[in-house]
Amino acid sequence: KPANILLVEKTSPRIADFAISRWVDNERITENPIGAIEYMAPEALEGYVSQAIDVWALGAIFYELLTREPLYSRAIWASPTALMREICDLSKAVPYDLPNNIPPEIRNIIYKTLEKNPKLRYSSALKMRLAFEQAINQQIIISTQIDTPSLTKSTLPNTSYPSNTNNSPNNGLQNKFLLPTIENEKNIELSDTGKITRRATILLLIIILIPGLSIISYLYLFSYQEINLPLLPTLSPPKELMVKTAPSGMILIPAGRFLMGTDNLAISEFYERPEHEINIEAFYLDLTEVTNQDFLAFLKANPNNPLLNRWKNWAVKETEKDHPITNVTVQEADAYANWLGKRLPTEEEWEYAARGNNTEKIKYLYPWGDNAKESYKYANSQETGKNRPVKVGSYLGKSPFAILDLAGNVAEWTASCHKTNNLGQSNKPSDCSSNERIFRGGSYHDSVEYIRTIRRFWLGQLSSTARRQEILRSIGFRCAQDWPSSKEKP
């Protein structure tokens, strides 16, 4: 908990938690347990201890730093016991309320640290730290350096430069992460030796690993540092500052590697094997499937496209405007994506977005994990009994990257062509017919076995034209985009 983090100038932070050396009685559990109720993971409150409870606590502290409000506040609960029940109830969502200016890359990390199911959190502090480093590094790209002339000591103006002004080179990052009321000053003093001593409040996320015990996090570190710098008459901003954030409605999927497919004969077909490692470059992916309303805008913008003639009299019901578009051919999906300067995801990208880095014990056979029980809570499949598409984002089954609806609702076209197995498939649409294009995810009329992340489908599997047309009515799509986009490449 925050009260146990001691920030001491000129030294590293210290952790003070003497409670771990005491016997815990019932009164202490209800009034002030180790770590405090507000920062304890559900399983910790039930007596289960693992590294995952520290990841939760770290996420709760980081959430409070970003929002200035605790994730769970005792003030709104009648008793500590009532608060504990709320945290431990897995059917109740975690009450996040992050500011809108938090980048989606950071938002996704917070969501993952605060999963009530410990298997869905980061498995270690190291993996969480790497995720933060990658997210922050991808946020800012400075394309040119500042040219600064050197001056003698006698010509240095008697001026200080606050680091939170608009001229600060890091102002864009500060605006995203620093709270408006936090003082963030940089005082520069000139010593007789010509060295500059700088006292700064630095934006950091530092994770301290205590072997076999716990982790702790803090964002604001006071530090002193002696540096040899040329003396500057003014502090100029960089010539160009590009802040890279995800396009609207899309999530950045970071580069990484994962195990594609499976070797489990009991749950797979031969064309879904073998399990093999794939490296994926960073890319953007739509948070949800393309909706009827989205596709209607595309049709209105392209009234003379002969490819779209069959849609001329199509209209959207008001109650279904946020439902996913269906009955769309892969050529029409390609055309929509091209219209927006996007593309369809490859099969490898799609599976990576659905499974994340699954090289550990958890394989992510479903976007939410490996457990198919109560799948009706997580995906619109046959088990829900709806037998139709529903509004996008209606179900809880988000992937490790917080992408929604990758299982069920409607199946999704990809850019990849079918091969006899899942190795070395072509990702060039021109290399195969529409009947050989892969679609993924299963749909509302598929049972839970067929909405697994490893499942591969193509229309050529079906024996009749009538059956293909029937399945087409349950296929939609979502778009991907390269990172960085072609317009921003040097």
Coordinates of C-alpha atoms in Angstrom, one line a residue, residues 171-442:
N171 CA 5.7 18.2 -22.0
G172 CA 3.6 15.8 -24.2
L173 CA 4.5 12.9 -22.0
Q174 CA 3.9 14.9 -18.8
N175 CA 0.4 15.9 -20.0
K176 CA -0.4 12.2 -20.4
F177 CA 0.9 10.9 -17.1
L178 CA 1.4 13.7 -14.6
L179 CA -1.5 14.9 -12.4
P180 CA -2.2 18.6 -12.9
T181 CA -1.8 19.6 -9.3
I182 CA 1.5 17.8 -8.7
E183 CA 4.5 20.2 -8.4
N184 CA 7.2 19.3 -10.8
E185 CA 10.1 21.8 -10.6
K186 CA 13.6 21.5 -11.8
N187 CA 16.2 23.7 -10.0
I188 CA 19.6 24.2 -11.6
E189 CA 22.5 25.4 -9.5
L190 CA 26.0 26.3 -10.9
S191 CA 28.8 25.2 -8.6
D192 CA 32.3 26.6 -8.6
T193 CA 33.7 23.6 -10.4
G194 CA 31.4 24.3 -13.4
K195 CA 29.2 21.3 -12.7
I196 CA 25.5 21.5 -12.6
T197 CA 23.5 19.9 -9.8
R198 CA 20.0 19.1 -10.8
R199 CA 17.1 18.3 -8.5
A200 CA 14.2 17.0 -10.5
T201 CA 10.9 15.3 -10.1
I202 CA 11.2 12.6 -12.7
L203 CA 8.3 10.6 -14.3
L204 CA 9.2 7.0 -13.7
L205 CA 7.7 3.7 -13.1
I206 CA 10.2 1.7 -11.1
I207 CA 9.5 -1.8 -10.0
I208 CA 11.6 -3.1 -7.2
L209 CA 11.9 -6.9 -7.1
I210 CA 12.4 -8.4 -3.7
P211 CA 13.5 -12.0 -4.2
G212 CA 10.8 -14.3 -3.0
L213 CA 8.7 -11.6 -1.5
S214 CA 6.9 -8.7 -3.1
I215 CA 7.1 -5.8 -5.5
I216 CA 6.3 -2.1 -5.1
S217 CA 5.9 0.8 -7.5
Y218 CA 6.2 4.5 -7.4
L219 CA 6.0 7.2 -10.1
Y220 CA 7.7 10.2 -8.6
L221 CA 11.2 10.0 -7.5
F222 CA 13.3 12.8 -6.1
S223 CA 16.9 12.5 -7.2
Y224 CA 20.1 14.5 -7.3
Q225 CA 22.5 14.1 -10.1
E226 CA 25.7 15.9 -11.0
I227 CA 26.1 16.3 -14.8
N228 CA 28.5 18.2 -17.0
L229 CA 26.6 20.2 -19.5
P230 CA 27.3 23.2 -21.8
L231 CA 25.7 26.3 -20.2
L232 CA 22.6 27.4 -22.1
P233 CA 21.2 30.9 -22.6
T234 CA 17.8 29.5 -23.4
L235 CA 16.0 26.2 -23.5
S236 CA 14.5 25.7 -26.9
P237 CA 11.9 23.1 -27.7
P238 CA 12.7 20.3 -30.2
K239 CA 12.1 21.2 -33.8
E240 CA 9.5 18.5 -34.1
L241 CA 7.7 16.4 -31.5
M242 CA 5.5 13.6 -32.7
V243 CA 3.2 12.0 -30.1
K244 CA 2.1 8.6 -31.3
T245 CA -1.3 7.4 -30.0
A246 CA -3.6 4.8 -31.4
P247 CA -6.1 5.9 -34.1
S248 CA -9.7 6.3 -32.8
G249 CA -11.3 3.0 -32.0
M250 CA -8.1 1.0 -32.3
I251 CA -5.7 -0.6 -29.8
L252 CA -2.0 -0.9 -30.2
I253 CA -0.9 -4.5 -30.2
P254 CA 2.8 -4.5 -29.1
A255 CA 5.4 -6.5 -30.9
G256 CA 6.0 -10.0 -29.4
R257 CA 6.1 -13.7 -29.9
F258 CA 3.5 -16.4 -29.1
L259 CA 2.7 -20.0 -29.8
M260 CA 0.3 -20.3 -32.7
G261 CA -2.0 -23.3 -33.1
T262 CA -1.9 -26.4 -30.8
D263 CA -0.5 -29.9 -30.6
N264 CA -3.6 -31.1 -28.6
L265 CA -5.3 -33.7 -30.8
A266 CA -8.4 -33.8 -28.7
I267 CA -9.4 -30.1 -29.4
S268 CA -8.0 -29.5 -32.9
E269 CA -8.2 -30.5 -36.6
F270 CA -5.0 -31.4 -38.5
Y271 CA -5.1 -27.9 -40.2
E272 CA -4.9 -26.2 -36.8
R273 CA -1.6 -28.0 -36.0
P274 CA 1.3 -27.9 -35.2
E275 CA 1.9 -25.5 -32.3
H276 CA 4.8 -23.2 -33.4
E277 CA 6.4 -20.0 -32.4
I278 CA 5.6 -16.8 -34.3
N279 CA 7.1 -13.3 -34.1
I280 CA 4.7 -10.4 -34.6
E281 CA 5.5 -6.8 -35.4
A282 CA 3.5 -4.1 -33.6
F283 CA 0.2 -3.1 -35.2
Y284 CA -3.1 -1.6 -34.5
L285 CA -6.4 -3.5 -34.3
D286 CA -10.0 -2.4 -34.0
L287 CA -11.3 -2.7 -30.5
T288 CA -14.6 -4.2 -31.8
E289 CA -15.9 -5.5 -35.1
V290 CA -17.0 -3.0 -37.8
T291 CA -20.7 -2.1 -37.2
N292 CA -23.7 -1.7 -39.4
Q293 CA -23.4 2.1 -38.9
D294 CA -19.8 2.1 -39.9
F295 CA -20.5 0.1 -43.1
L296 CA -23.4 2.3 -44.0
A297 CA -21.1 5.4 -44.0
F298 CA -18.8 3.5 -46.3
L299 CA -21.6 2.7 -48.7
K300 CA -22.8 6.4 -48.8
A301 CA -19.3 7.5 -49.5
N302 CA -18.9 5.1 -52.4
P303 CA -22.3 5.1 -54.3
N304 CA -20.8 4.3 -57.7
N305 CA -18.6 1.4 -56.7
P306 CA -19.9 -1.6 -58.7
L307 CA -18.5 -4.0 -56.1
L308 CA -21.2 -2.6 -53.7
N309 CA -24.2 -2.7 -56.0
R310 CA -26.0 -5.4 -54.0
W311 CA -26.1 -3.0 -51.0
K312 CA -28.0 -0.1 -52.8
N313 CA -31.3 -0.7 -51.0
W314 CA -29.9 -1.8 -47.7
A315 CA -30.9 0.1 -44.6
V316 CA -30.0 -0.2 -40.9
K317 CA -32.5 -0.5 -38.2
E318 CA -32.0 2.0 -35.4
T319 CA -31.8 -0.8 -32.9
E320 CA -29.1 -2.6 -34.9
K321 CA -26.8 0.3 -35.8
D322 CA -24.2 -0.8 -33.3
H323 CA -24.4 -4.5 -34.3
P324 CA -21.6 -6.0 -36.3
I325 CA -22.0 -5.9 -40.1
T326 CA -22.6 -9.4 -41.5
N327 CA -23.1 -11.1 -44.8
V328 CA -20.1 -9.2 -46.2
T329 CA -17.8 -10.8 -48.7
V330 CA -14.1 -10.7 -48.2
Q331 CA -13.7 -8.4 -51.2
E332 CA -16.1 -5.9 -49.6
A333 CA -14.3 -6.1 -46.3
D334 CA -11.0 -5.4 -48.1
A335 CA -12.6 -2.4 -49.9
Y336 CA -13.9 -1.0 -46.6
A337 CA -10.5 -1.3 -45.0
N338 CA -8.7 0.3 -48.0
W339 CA -11.2 3.2 -47.8
L340 CA -10.0 4.0 -44.3
G341 CA -6.3 3.4 -45.2
K342 CA -6.3 0.2 -43.2
R343 CA -6.3 -3.5 -44.0
L344 CA -7.5 -6.8 -42.7
P345 CA -5.4 -8.5 -40.0
T346 CA -3.3 -11.5 -41.0
E347 CA -4.3 -14.8 -39.5
E348 CA -1.2 -14.7 -37.3
E349 CA -2.0 -11.2 -36.1
W350 CA -5.5 -12.1 -35.3
E351 CA -4.5 -15.1 -33.2
Y352 CA -1.8 -13.1 -31.4
A353 CA -4.3 -10.4 -30.6
A354 CA -6.7 -13.1 -29.2
R355 CA -4.1 -15.1 -27.2
G356 CA -1.3 -12.6 -26.3
N357 CA 2.0 -14.0 -25.1
N358 CA 0.8 -17.5 -24.4
T359 CA 4.2 -19.2 -23.9
E360 CA 3.4 -19.9 -20.2
K361 CA 1.1 -22.4 -18.7
I362 CA -2.0 -20.6 -19.8
K363 CA -2.6 -21.1 -23.5
Y364 CA -5.5 -18.7 -24.0
L365 CA -7.6 -21.2 -25.9
Y366 CA -10.2 -18.4 -25.4
P367 CA -9.5 -14.7 -25.3
W368 CA -10.2 -14.7 -21.6
G369 CA -8.2 -17.8 -20.7
D370 CA -8.5 -21.6 -21.0
N371 CA -11.7 -22.2 -19.1
A372 CA -14.9 -22.7 -21.2
K373 CA -17.2 -22.8 -18.1
E374 CA -19.8 -20.1 -18.1
S375 CA -18.7 -19.0 -21.6
Y376 CA -22.1 -17.4 -22.0
K377 CA -20.8 -14.5 -19.8
Y378 CA -17.8 -13.9 -22.1
A379 CA -19.0 -14.5 -25.7
N380 CA -22.1 -14.5 -27.8
S381 CA -22.0 -18.2 -28.9
Q382 CA -24.6 -20.9 -29.2
E383 CA -24.6 -21.2 -25.4
T384 CA -26.3 -17.8 -25.0
G385 CA -29.4 -19.0 -26.9
K386 CA -29.6 -15.6 -28.7
N387 CA -29.0 -17.1 -32.2
R388 CA -28.2 -13.6 -33.6
P389 CA -25.6 -10.9 -33.5
V390 CA -25.7 -8.4 -30.6
K391 CA -24.3 -5.0 -30.0
V392 CA -20.5 -5.0 -30.2
G393 CA -18.7 -5.0 -26.9
S394 CA -21.6 -6.5 -25.0
Y395 CA -19.6 -9.4 -23.5
L396 CA -16.8 -9.6 -20.9
G397 CA -14.4 -11.9 -22.8
K398 CA -11.7 -9.4 -23.7
S399 CA -8.3 -10.7 -24.9
P400 CA -4.9 -10.1 -23.0
F401 CA -4.7 -6.9 -25.1
A402 CA -8.2 -5.8 -24.1
I403 CA -9.7 -6.5 -27.6
L404 CA -13.4 -7.3 -27.5
D405 CA -15.5 -9.9 -29.3
L406 CA -12.7 -12.0 -30.7
A407 CA -14.7 -15.1 -29.8
G408 CA -18.3 -15.4 -30.9
N409 CA -20.8 -12.8 -32.0
V410 CA -19.7 -12.9 -35.7
A411 CA -16.7 -14.6 -37.3
E412 CA -14.0 -12.3 -38.8
W413 CA -12.3 -12.3 -42.2
T414 CA -8.5 -12.2 -42.3
A415 CA -6.0 -11.4 -45.0
S416 CA -4.6 -15.0 -45.0
C417 CA -5.1 -17.9 -47.4
H418 CA -5.8 -21.5 -46.3
K419 CA -3.0 -24.0 -46.5
T420 CA -3.1 -27.7 -45.5
N421 CA -1.7 -26.8 -42.1
N422 CA -1.1 -23.6 -40.2
L423 CA 2.5 -23.2 -41.3
G424 CA 3.6 -20.7 -43.8
Q425 CA 0.2 -19.5 -45.1
S426 CA 0.2 -16.6 -47.6
N427 CA -1.0 -13.3 -46.4
K428 CA -1.5 -11.9 -49.9
P429 CA -5.2 -11.9 -50.8
S430 CA -4.3 -12.2 -54.5
D431 CA -2.8 -15.6 -53.8
C432 CA -6.2 -17.3 -53.2
S433 CA -9.9 -17.2 -54.0
S434 CA -12.5 -15.9 -51.6
N435 CA -13.4 -19.5 -50.8
E436 CA -9.8 -20.0 -49.5
R437 CA -9.6 -16.9 -47.3
I438 CA -9.4 -17.7 -43.6
F439 CA -12.0 -16.3 -41.1
R440 CA -11.6 -16.7 -37.4
G441 CA -13.4 -16.5 -34.0
G442 CA -16.6 -18.4 -34.6

